[in-house]
Amino acid sequence: MNQPSDHLTDQELLQRYKTDGNSDWIGILFDRYAILLLGLCMKYLKNEEDARDSVQQIFLKVLSDIHKHDVIFFKAWIYQVARNHCLMQLRHHKDLELKEGYLQMPGAAEVPDVAEYVQKDIMLENMEHALELLNKEQSTCVRMFYLEKKSYQEITEQTGYSLLQVKSYIQNGKRNLKLLLEKYSKNKR
């Protein structure tokens, strides 16, 4: 059964909350993204109970912080809030382990840094998004060449593009990817 609020956009729900202070509006928004947040928290925390607790904590943080921010894209904003929350949980957990001496064994320096994995994860997400923004030909050729490790000849045979076109699409696609990724990194600062 459709609720009257189902047709409202995220922005409209946010505006209603900011206008009348009724937390039901944020609750509706939160319900839209609860599964996404739970999945994100599971990805980082690797523990269902911790992930569920984190989703609740994120909801409380959203309620307390939403007035401090001019949120235009709620989904992107709440995703960032959730990711930051999970990273803080991981840092806190890592600090506890260090304090308790669990990592004070030979080879402890070889333990990978969580932040490094997270940074690579963000870079890969940005790369995937940037690939989607390329035109069809560039995206196809770049994916086949770099991700599927196909040769120019194989790409030519599979796509029907000429060898010159394939080289051009890869070269231009690579340049455009670089520009898009630089744009993403500047926007994150």
JSON list of C-alpha atoms in Angstrom, two decimals:
[
{"chain": "A", "resi": 1, "resn": "MET", "atom": "CA", "xyz": [0.00, 0.00, 0.00]},
{"chain": "A", "resi": 2, "resn": "ASN", "atom": "CA", "xyz": [1.43, 3.38, -1.00]},
{"chain": "A", "resi": 3, "resn": "GLN", "atom": "CA", "xyz": [1.93, 5.94, 1.71]},
{"chain": "A", "resi": 4, "resn": "PRO", "atom": "CA", "xyz": [1.26, 9.61, 0.87]},
{"chain": "A", "resi": 5, "resn": "SER", "atom": "CA", "xyz": [4.96, 10.28, 1.47]},
{"chain": "A", "resi": 6, "resn": "ASP", "atom": "CA", "xyz": [6.18, 7.64, -1.03]},
{"chain": "A", "resi": 7, "resn": "HIS", "atom": "CA", "xyz": [5.94, 10.12, -3.90]},
{"chain": "A", "resi": 8, "resn": "LEU", "atom": "CA", "xyz": [8.01, 12.78, -2.11]},
{"chain": "A", "resi": 9, "resn": "THR", "atom": "CA", "xyz": [11.63, 13.22, -3.14]},
{"chain": "A", "resi": 10, "resn": "ASP", "atom": "CA", "xyz": [14.45, 13.10, -0.61]},
{"chain": "A", "resi": 11, "resn": "GLN", "atom": "CA", "xyz": [14.80, 16.86, -0.93]},
{"chain": "A", "resi": 12, "resn": "GLU", "atom": "CA", "xyz": [11.09, 17.42, -0.23]},
{"chain": "A", "resi": 13, "resn": "LEU", "atom": "CA", "xyz": [11.23, 15.21, 2.86]},
{"chain": "A", "resi": 14, "resn": "LEU", "atom": "CA", "xyz": [14.29, 17.08, 4.11]},
{"chain": "A", "resi": 15, "resn": "GLN", "atom": "CA", "xyz": [12.58, 20.40, 3.55]},
{"chain": "A", "resi": 16, "resn": "ARG", "atom": "CA", "xyz": [9.49, 19.27, 5.45]},
{"chain": "A", "resi": 17, "resn": "TYR", "atom": "CA", "xyz": [11.64, 18.14, 8.36]},
{"chain": "A", "resi": 18, "resn": "LYS", "atom": "CA", "xyz": [13.49, 21.44, 8.44]},
{"chain": "A", "resi": 19, "resn": "THR", "atom": "CA", "xyz": [10.18, 23.32, 8.26]},
{"chain": "A", "resi": 20, "resn": "ASP", "atom": "CA", "xyz": [8.15, 21.53, 10.93]},
{"chain": "A", "resi": 21, "resn": "GLY", "atom": "CA", "xyz": [10.78, 19.54, 12.89]},
{"chain": "A", "resi": 22, "resn": "ASN", "atom": "CA", "xyz": [8.75, 16.33, 12.65]},
{"chain": "A", "resi": 23, "resn": "SER", "atom": "CA", "xyz": [11.29, 13.50, 12.82]},
{"chain": "A", "resi": 24, "resn": "ASP", "atom": "CA", "xyz": [8.88, 11.21, 10.92]},
{"chain": "A", "resi": 25, "resn": "TRP", "atom": "CA", "xyz": [10.12, 12.88, 7.71]},
{"chain": "A", "resi": 26, "resn": "ILE", "atom": "CA", "xyz": [13.70, 11.86, 8.49]},
{"chain": "A", "resi": 27, "resn": "GLY", "atom": "CA", "xyz": [12.42, 8.43, 9.50]},
{"chain": "A", "resi": 28, "resn": "ILE", "atom": "CA", "xyz": [10.90, 7.98, 6.04]},
{"chain": "A", "resi": 29, "resn": "LEU", "atom": "CA", "xyz": [14.17, 9.05, 4.45]},
{"chain": "A", "resi": 30, "resn": "PHE", "atom": "CA", "xyz": [16.13, 6.76, 6.71]},
{"chain": "A", "resi": 31, "resn": "ASP", "atom": "CA", "xyz": [13.86, 3.80, 5.87]},
{"chain": "A", "resi": 32, "resn": "ARG", "atom": "CA", "xyz": [14.64, 4.36, 2.18]},
{"chain": "A", "resi": 33, "resn": "TYR", "atom": "CA", "xyz": [18.34, 3.87, 2.82]},
{"chain": "A", "resi": 34, "resn": "ALA", "atom": "CA", "xyz": [18.43, 1.55, 5.86]},
{"chain": "A", "resi": 35, "resn": "ILE", "atom": "CA", "xyz": [19.31, -1.54, 3.81]},
{"chain": "A", "resi": 36, "resn": "LEU", "atom": "CA", "xyz": [22.05, 0.36, 1.94]},
{"chain": "A", "resi": 37, "resn": "LEU", "atom": "CA", "xyz": [23.47, 1.56, 5.26]},
{"chain": "A", "resi": 38, "resn": "LEU", "atom": "CA", "xyz": [23.33, -1.91, 6.81]},
{"chain": "A", "resi": 39, "resn": "GLY", "atom": "CA", "xyz": [25.16, -3.33, 3.80]},
{"chain": "A", "resi": 40, "resn": "LEU", "atom": "CA", "xyz": [27.78, -0.59, 3.98]},
{"chain": "A", "resi": 41, "resn": "CYS", "atom": "CA", "xyz": [28.30, -1.15, 7.70]},
{"chain": "A", "resi": 42, "resn": "MET", "atom": "CA", "xyz": [28.56, -4.92, 7.16]},
{"chain": "A", "resi": 43, "resn": "LYS", "atom": "CA", "xyz": [31.15, -4.33, 4.44]},
{"chain": "A", "resi": 44, "resn": "TYR", "atom": "CA", "xyz": [33.35, -2.33, 6.79]},
{"chain": "A", "resi": 45, "resn": "LEU", "atom": "CA", "xyz": [32.66, -3.87, 10.20]},
{"chain": "A", "resi": 46, "resn": "LYS", "atom": "CA", "xyz": [32.26, -7.54, 9.15]},
{"chain": "A", "resi": 47, "resn": "ASN", "atom": "CA", "xyz": [29.85, -8.14, 12.06]},
{"chain": "A", "resi": 48, "resn": "GLU", "atom": "CA", "xyz": [26.06, -8.02, 11.82]},
{"chain": "A", "resi": 49, "resn": "GLU", "atom": "CA", "xyz": [25.45, -6.93, 15.41]},
{"chain": "A", "resi": 50, "resn": "ASP", "atom": "CA", "xyz": [28.00, -4.10, 15.15]},
{"chain": "A", "resi": 51, "resn": "ALA", "atom": "CA", "xyz": [26.53, -3.12, 11.78]},
{"chain": "A", "resi": 52, "resn": "ARG", "atom": "CA", "xyz": [22.97, -2.95, 13.17]},
{"chain": "A", "resi": 53, "resn": "ASP", "atom": "CA", "xyz": [24.16, -0.92, 16.16]},
{"chain": "A", "resi": 54, "resn": "SER", "atom": "CA", "xyz": [25.99, 1.42, 13.81]},
{"chain": "A", "resi": 55, "resn": "VAL", "atom": "CA", "xyz": [22.90, 1.97, 11.67]},
{"chain": "A", "resi": 56, "resn": "GLN", "atom": "CA", "xyz": [21.02, 3.08, 14.80]},
{"chain": "A", "resi": 57, "resn": "GLN", "atom": "CA", "xyz": [23.88, 5.38, 15.82]},
{"chain": "A", "resi": 58, "resn": "ILE", "atom": "CA", "xyz": [23.99, 6.83, 12.30]},
{"chain": "A", "resi": 59, "resn": "PHE", "atom": "CA", "xyz": [20.26, 7.56, 12.49]},
{"chain": "A", "resi": 60, "resn": "LEU", "atom": "CA", "xyz": [20.75, 9.45, 15.75]},
{"chain": "A", "resi": 61, "resn": "LYS", "atom": "CA", "xyz": [23.67, 11.35, 14.24]},
{"chain": "A", "resi": 62, "resn": "VAL", "atom": "CA", "xyz": [21.57, 12.29, 11.21]},
{"chain": "A", "resi": 63, "resn": "LEU", "atom": "CA", "xyz": [18.83, 13.60, 13.49]},
{"chain": "A", "resi": 64, "resn": "SER", "atom": "CA", "xyz": [21.28, 15.73, 15.45]},
{"chain": "A", "resi": 65, "resn": "ASP", "atom": "CA", "xyz": [23.41, 16.93, 12.51]},
{"chain": "A", "resi": 66, "resn": "ILE", "atom": "CA", "xyz": [20.97, 17.49, 9.65]},
{"chain": "A", "resi": 67, "resn": "HIS", "atom": "CA", "xyz": [20.32, 21.11, 10.70]},
{"chain": "A", "resi": 68, "resn": "LYS", "atom": "CA", "xyz": [24.05, 21.87, 10.61]},
{"chain": "A", "resi": 69, "resn": "HIS", "atom": "CA", "xyz": [24.37, 20.99, 6.92]},
{"chain": "A", "resi": 70, "resn": "ASP", "atom": "CA", "xyz": [22.83, 22.16, 3.69]},
{"chain": "A", "resi": 71, "resn": "VAL", "atom": "CA", "xyz": [22.19, 18.69, 2.28]},
{"chain": "A", "resi": 72, "resn": "ILE", "atom": "CA", "xyz": [21.38, 18.63, -1.40]},
{"chain": "A", "resi": 73, "resn": "PHE", "atom": "CA", "xyz": [21.81, 14.91, -2.15]},
{"chain": "A", "resi": 74, "resn": "PHE", "atom": "CA", "xyz": [20.65, 13.02, 0.93]},
{"chain": "A", "resi": 75, "resn": "LYS", "atom": "CA", "xyz": [21.74, 9.59, -0.33]},
{"chain": "A", "resi": 76, "resn": "ALA", "atom": "CA", "xyz": [25.32, 10.72, -0.94]},
{"chain": "A", "resi": 77, "resn": "TRP", "atom": "CA", "xyz": [25.41, 12.64, 2.36]},
{"chain": "A", "resi": 78, "resn": "ILE", "atom": "CA", "xyz": [24.10, 9.77, 4.50]},
{"chain": "A", "resi": 79, "resn": "TYR", "atom": "CA", "xyz": [26.43, 7.36, 2.72]},
{"chain": "A", "resi": 80, "resn": "GLN", "atom": "CA", "xyz": [29.36, 9.61, 3.66]},
{"chain": "A", "resi": 81, "resn": "VAL", "atom": "CA", "xyz": [28.12, 9.91, 7.28]},
{"chain": "A", "resi": 82, "resn": "ALA", "atom": "CA", "xyz": [27.84, 6.12, 7.48]},
{"chain": "A", "resi": 83, "resn": "ARG", "atom": "CA", "xyz": [31.26, 5.54, 5.93]},
{"chain": "A", "resi": 84, "resn": "ASN", "atom": "CA", "xyz": [32.89, 8.00, 8.32]},
{"chain": "A", "resi": 85, "resn": "HIS", "atom": "CA", "xyz": [31.11, 6.36, 11.26]},
{"chain": "A", "resi": 86, "resn": "CYS", "atom": "CA", "xyz": [32.39, 2.92, 10.23]},
{"chain": "A", "resi": 87, "resn": "LEU", "atom": "CA", "xyz": [35.94, 4.22, 9.77]},
{"chain": "A", "resi": 88, "resn": "MET", "atom": "CA", "xyz": [35.83, 5.74, 13.25]},
{"chain": "A", "resi": 89, "resn": "GLN", "atom": "CA", "xyz": [34.58, 2.41, 14.64]},
{"chain": "A", "resi": 90, "resn": "LEU", "atom": "CA", "xyz": [37.45, 0.60, 12.93]},
{"chain": "A", "resi": 91, "resn": "ARG", "atom": "CA", "xyz": [40.00, 3.13, 14.19]},
{"chain": "A", "resi": 92, "resn": "HIS", "atom": "CA", "xyz": [38.60, 2.89, 17.70]},
{"chain": "A", "resi": 93, "resn": "HIS", "atom": "CA", "xyz": [38.72, -0.92, 17.54]},
{"chain": "A", "resi": 94, "resn": "LYS", "atom": "CA", "xyz": [42.28, -0.82, 16.18]},
{"chain": "A", "resi": 95, "resn": "ASP", "atom": "CA", "xyz": [43.34, 1.58, 18.96]},
{"chain": "A", "resi": 96, "resn": "LEU", "atom": "CA", "xyz": [41.87, -0.78, 21.57]},
{"chain": "A", "resi": 97, "resn": "GLU", "atom": "CA", "xyz": [43.76, -3.72, 20.11]},
{"chain": "A", "resi": 98, "resn": "LEU", "atom": "CA", "xyz": [46.99, -1.76, 20.15]},
{"chain": "A", "resi": 99, "resn": "LYS", "atom": "CA", "xyz": [46.42, -0.65, 23.75]},
{"chain": "A", "resi": 100, "resn": "GLU", "atom": "CA", "xyz": [45.65, -4.20, 24.85]},
{"chain": "A", "resi": 101, "resn": "GLY", "atom": "CA", "xyz": [48.79, -5.46, 23.15]},
{"chain": "A", "resi": 102, "resn": "TYR", "atom": "CA", "xyz": [47.17, -7.85, 20.71]},
{"chain": "A", "resi": 103, "resn": "LEU", "atom": "CA", "xyz": [49.31, -6.61, 17.86]},
{"chain": "A", "resi": 104, "resn": "GLN", "atom": "CA", "xyz": [52.53, -6.47, 19.87]},
{"chain": "A", "resi": 105, "resn": "MET", "atom": "CA", "xyz": [53.85, -9.67, 18.32]},
{"chain": "A", "resi": 106, "resn": "PRO", "atom": "CA", "xyz": [56.63, -10.26, 15.83]},
{"chain": "A", "resi": 107, "resn": "GLY", "atom": "CA", "xyz": [55.55, -9.15, 12.39]},
{"chain": "A", "resi": 108, "resn": "ALA", "atom": "CA", "xyz": [53.00, -6.67, 13.73]},
{"chain": "A", "resi": 109, "resn": "ALA", "atom": "CA", "xyz": [54.33, -4.08, 11.30]},
{"chain": "A", "resi": 110, "resn": "GLU", "atom": "CA", "xyz": [53.01, -6.31, 8.51]},
{"chain": "A", "resi": 111, "resn": "VAL", "atom": "CA", "xyz": [49.39, -5.82, 9.61]},
{"chain": "A", "resi": 112, "resn": "PRO", "atom": "CA", "xyz": [47.69, -3.90, 6.80]},
{"chain": "A", "resi": 113, "resn": "ASP", "atom": "CA", "xyz": [46.35, -0.44, 7.52]},
{"chain": "A", "resi": 114, "resn": "VAL", "atom": "CA", "xyz": [42.54, -0.26, 7.38]},
{"chain": "A", "resi": 115, "resn": "ALA", "atom": "CA", "xyz": [42.67, 3.29, 6.02]},
{"chain": "A", "resi": 116, "resn": "GLU", "atom": "CA", "xyz": [44.75, 2.07, 3.07]},
{"chain": "A", "resi": 117, "resn": "TYR", "atom": "CA", "xyz": [42.08, -0.50, 2.15]},
{"chain": "A", "resi": 118, "resn": "VAL", "atom": "CA", "xyz": [39.34, 2.08, 2.55]},
{"chain": "A", "resi": 119, "resn": "GLN", "atom": "CA", "xyz": [41.22, 4.54, 0.33]},
{"chain": "A", "resi": 120, "resn": "LYS", "atom": "CA", "xyz": [41.60, 1.88, -2.37]},
{"chain": "A", "resi": 121, "resn": "ASP", "atom": "CA", "xyz": [37.91, 1.03, -2.03]},
{"chain": "A", "resi": 122, "resn": "ILE", "atom": "CA", "xyz": [36.95, 4.68, -2.52]},
{"chain": "A", "resi": 123, "resn": "MET", "atom": "CA", "xyz": [39.28, 4.97, -5.51]},
{"chain": "A", "resi": 124, "resn": "LEU", "atom": "CA", "xyz": [37.71, 1.88, -7.12]},
{"chain": "A", "resi": 125, "resn": "GLU", "atom": "CA", "xyz": [34.19, 3.24, -6.52]},
{"chain": "A", "resi": 126, "resn": "ASN", "atom": "CA", "xyz": [35.21, 6.55, -8.10]},
{"chain": "A", "resi": 127, "resn": "MET", "atom": "CA", "xyz": [36.79, 4.69, -11.02]},
{"chain": "A", "resi": 128, "resn": "GLU", "atom": "CA", "xyz": [33.61, 2.66, -11.61]},
{"chain": "A", "resi": 129, "resn": "HIS", "atom": "CA", "xyz": [31.48, 5.80, -11.49]},
{"chain": "A", "resi": 130, "resn": "ALA", "atom": "CA", "xyz": [33.85, 7.62, -13.83]},
{"chain": "A", "resi": 131, "resn": "LEU", "atom": "CA", "xyz": [33.76, 4.70, -16.30]},
{"chain": "A", "resi": 132, "resn": "GLU", "atom": "CA", "xyz": [29.97, 5.03, -16.40]},
{"chain": "A", "resi": 133, "resn": "LEU", "atom": "CA", "xyz": [30.34, 8.69, -17.38]},
{"chain": "A", "resi": 134, "resn": "LEU", "atom": "CA", "xyz": [32.49, 7.97, -20.42]},
{"chain": "A", "resi": 135, "resn": "ASN", "atom": "CA", "xyz": [30.77, 7.62, -23.77]},
{"chain": "A", "resi": 136, "resn": "LYS", "atom": "CA", "xyz": [29.81, 4.06, -24.71]},
{"chain": "A", "resi": 137, "resn": "GLU", "atom": "CA", "xyz": [32.71, 3.45, -27.09]},
{"chain": "A", "resi": 138, "resn": "GLN", "atom": "CA", "xyz": [35.38, 4.75, -24.71]},
{"chain": "A", "resi": 139, "resn": "SER", "atom": "CA", "xyz": [33.92, 2.87, -21.74]},
{"chain": "A", "resi": 140, "resn": "THR", "atom": "CA", "xyz": [33.71, -0.40, -23.69]},
{"chain": "A", "resi": 141, "resn": "CYS", "atom": "CA", "xyz": [37.25, -0.17, -25.03]},
{"chain": "A", "resi": 142, "resn": "VAL", "atom": "CA", "xyz": [38.81, 0.94, -21.73]},
{"chain": "A", "resi": 143, "resn": "ARG", "atom": "CA", "xyz": [37.06, -1.86, -19.81]},
{"chain": "A", "resi": 144, "resn": "MET", "atom": "CA", "xyz": [38.10, -4.48, -22.35]},
{"chain": "A", "resi": 145, "resn": "PHE", "atom": "CA", "xyz": [41.70, -3.28, -22.56]},
{"chain": "A", "resi": 146, "resn": "TYR", "atom": "CA", "xyz": [42.45, -2.58, -18.88]},
{"chain": "A", "resi": 147, "resn": "LEU", "atom": "CA", "xyz": [40.00, -4.76, -16.95]},
{"chain": "A", "resi": 148, "resn": "GLU", "atom": "CA", "xyz": [39.60, -7.73, -19.27]},
{"chain": "A", "resi": 149, "resn": "LYS", "atom": "CA", "xyz": [43.22, -7.52, -20.55]},
{"chain": "A", "resi": 150, "resn": "LYS", "atom": "CA", "xyz": [42.15, -7.82, -24.19]},
{"chain": "A", "resi": 151, "resn": "SER", "atom": "CA", "xyz": [44.50, -6.83, -26.99]},
{"chain": "A", "resi": 152, "resn": "TYR", "atom": "CA", "xyz": [43.70, -4.15, -29.55]},
{"chain": "A", "resi": 153, "resn": "GLN", "atom": "CA", "xyz": [43.05, -6.91, -32.09]},
{"chain": "A", "resi": 154, "resn": "GLU", "atom": "CA", "xyz": [40.64, -8.77, -29.78]},
{"chain": "A", "resi": 155, "resn": "ILE", "atom": "CA", "xyz": [38.75, -5.56, -29.06]},
{"chain": "A", "resi": 156, "resn": "THR", "atom": "CA", "xyz": [38.54, -4.83, -32.79]},
{"chain": "A", "resi": 157, "resn": "GLU", "atom": "CA", "xyz": [37.16, -8.31, -33.47]},
{"chain": "A", "resi": 158, "resn": "GLN", "atom": "CA", "xyz": [34.61, -8.20, -30.65]},
{"chain": "A", "resi": 159, "resn": "THR", "atom": "CA", "xyz": [33.33, -4.65, -31.14]},
{"chain": "A", "resi": 160, "resn": "GLY", "atom": "CA", "xyz": [33.59, -4.14, -34.88]},
{"chain": "A", "resi": 161, "resn": "TYR", "atom": "CA", "xyz": [35.55, -0.90, -34.35]},
{"chain": "A", "resi": 162, "resn": "SER", "atom": "CA", "xyz": [38.60, -0.33, -36.52]},
{"chain": "A", "resi": 163, "resn": "LEU", "atom": "CA", "xyz": [42.06, -0.63, -34.98]},
{"chain": "A", "resi": 164, "resn": "LEU", "atom": "CA", "xyz": [42.47, 3.14, -35.24]},
{"chain": "A", "resi": 165, "resn": "GLN", "atom": "CA", "xyz": [39.12, 3.69, -33.47]},
{"chain": "A", "resi": 166, "resn": "VAL", "atom": "CA", "xyz": [40.02, 1.29, -30.66]},
{"chain": "A", "resi": 167, "resn": "LYS", "atom": "CA", "xyz": [43.33, 3.05, -30.05]},
{"chain": "A", "resi": 168, "resn": "SER", "atom": "CA", "xyz": [41.61, 6.43, -30.10]},
{"chain": "A", "resi": 169, "resn": "TYR", "atom": "CA", "xyz": [38.79, 5.34, -27.74]},
{"chain": "A", "resi": 170, "resn": "ILE", "atom": "CA", "xyz": [41.30, 3.90, -25.27]},
{"chain": "A", "resi": 171, "resn": "GLN", "atom": "CA", "xyz": [43.56, 6.96, -25.40]},
{"chain": "A", "resi": 172, "resn": "ASN", "atom": "CA", "xyz": [40.69, 9.44, -25.06]},
{"chain": "A", "resi": 173, "resn": "GLY", "atom": "CA", "xyz": [38.91, 7.29, -22.48]},
{"chain": "A", "resi": 174, "resn": "LYS", "atom": "CA", "xyz": [42.06, 7.08, -20.37]},
{"chain": "A", "resi": 175, "resn": "ARG", "atom": "CA", "xyz": [42.51, 10.86, -20.53]},
{"chain": "A", "resi": 176, "resn": "ASN", "atom": "CA", "xyz": [38.85, 11.50, -19.66]},
{"chain": "A", "resi": 177, "resn": "LEU", "atom": "CA", "xyz": [39.02, 9.02, -16.76]},
{"chain": "A", "resi": 178, "resn": "LYS", "atom": "CA", "xyz": [42.04, 10.85, -15.39]},
{"chain": "A", "resi": 179, "resn": "LEU", "atom": "CA", "xyz": [40.20, 14.18, -15.60]},
{"chain": "A", "resi": 180, "resn": "LEU", "atom": "CA", "xyz": [37.08, 12.77, -13.92]},
{"chain": "A", "resi": 181, "resn": "LEU", "atom": "CA", "xyz": [39.11, 11.18, -11.10]},
{"chain": "A", "resi": 182, "resn": "GLU", "atom": "CA", "xyz": [41.00, 14.44, -10.52]},
{"chain": "A", "resi": 183, "resn": "LYS", "atom": "CA", "xyz": [37.65, 16.21, -10.34]},
{"chain": "A", "resi": 184, "resn": "TYR", "atom": "CA", "xyz": [36.39, 13.66, -7.76]},
{"chain": "A", "resi": 185, "resn": "SER", "atom": "CA", "xyz": [39.49, 14.03, -5.61]},
{"chain": "A", "resi": 186, "resn": "LYS", "atom": "CA", "xyz": [39.18, 17.85, -5.61]},
{"chain": "A", "resi": 187, "resn": "ASN", "atom": "CA", "xyz": [35.51, 17.62, -4.64]},
{"chain": "A", "resi": 188, "resn": "LYS", "atom": "CA", "xyz": [36.36, 15.34, -1.68]},
{"chain": "A", "resi": 189, "resn": "ARG", "atom": "CA", "xyz": [38.77, 17.84, -0.14]}
]
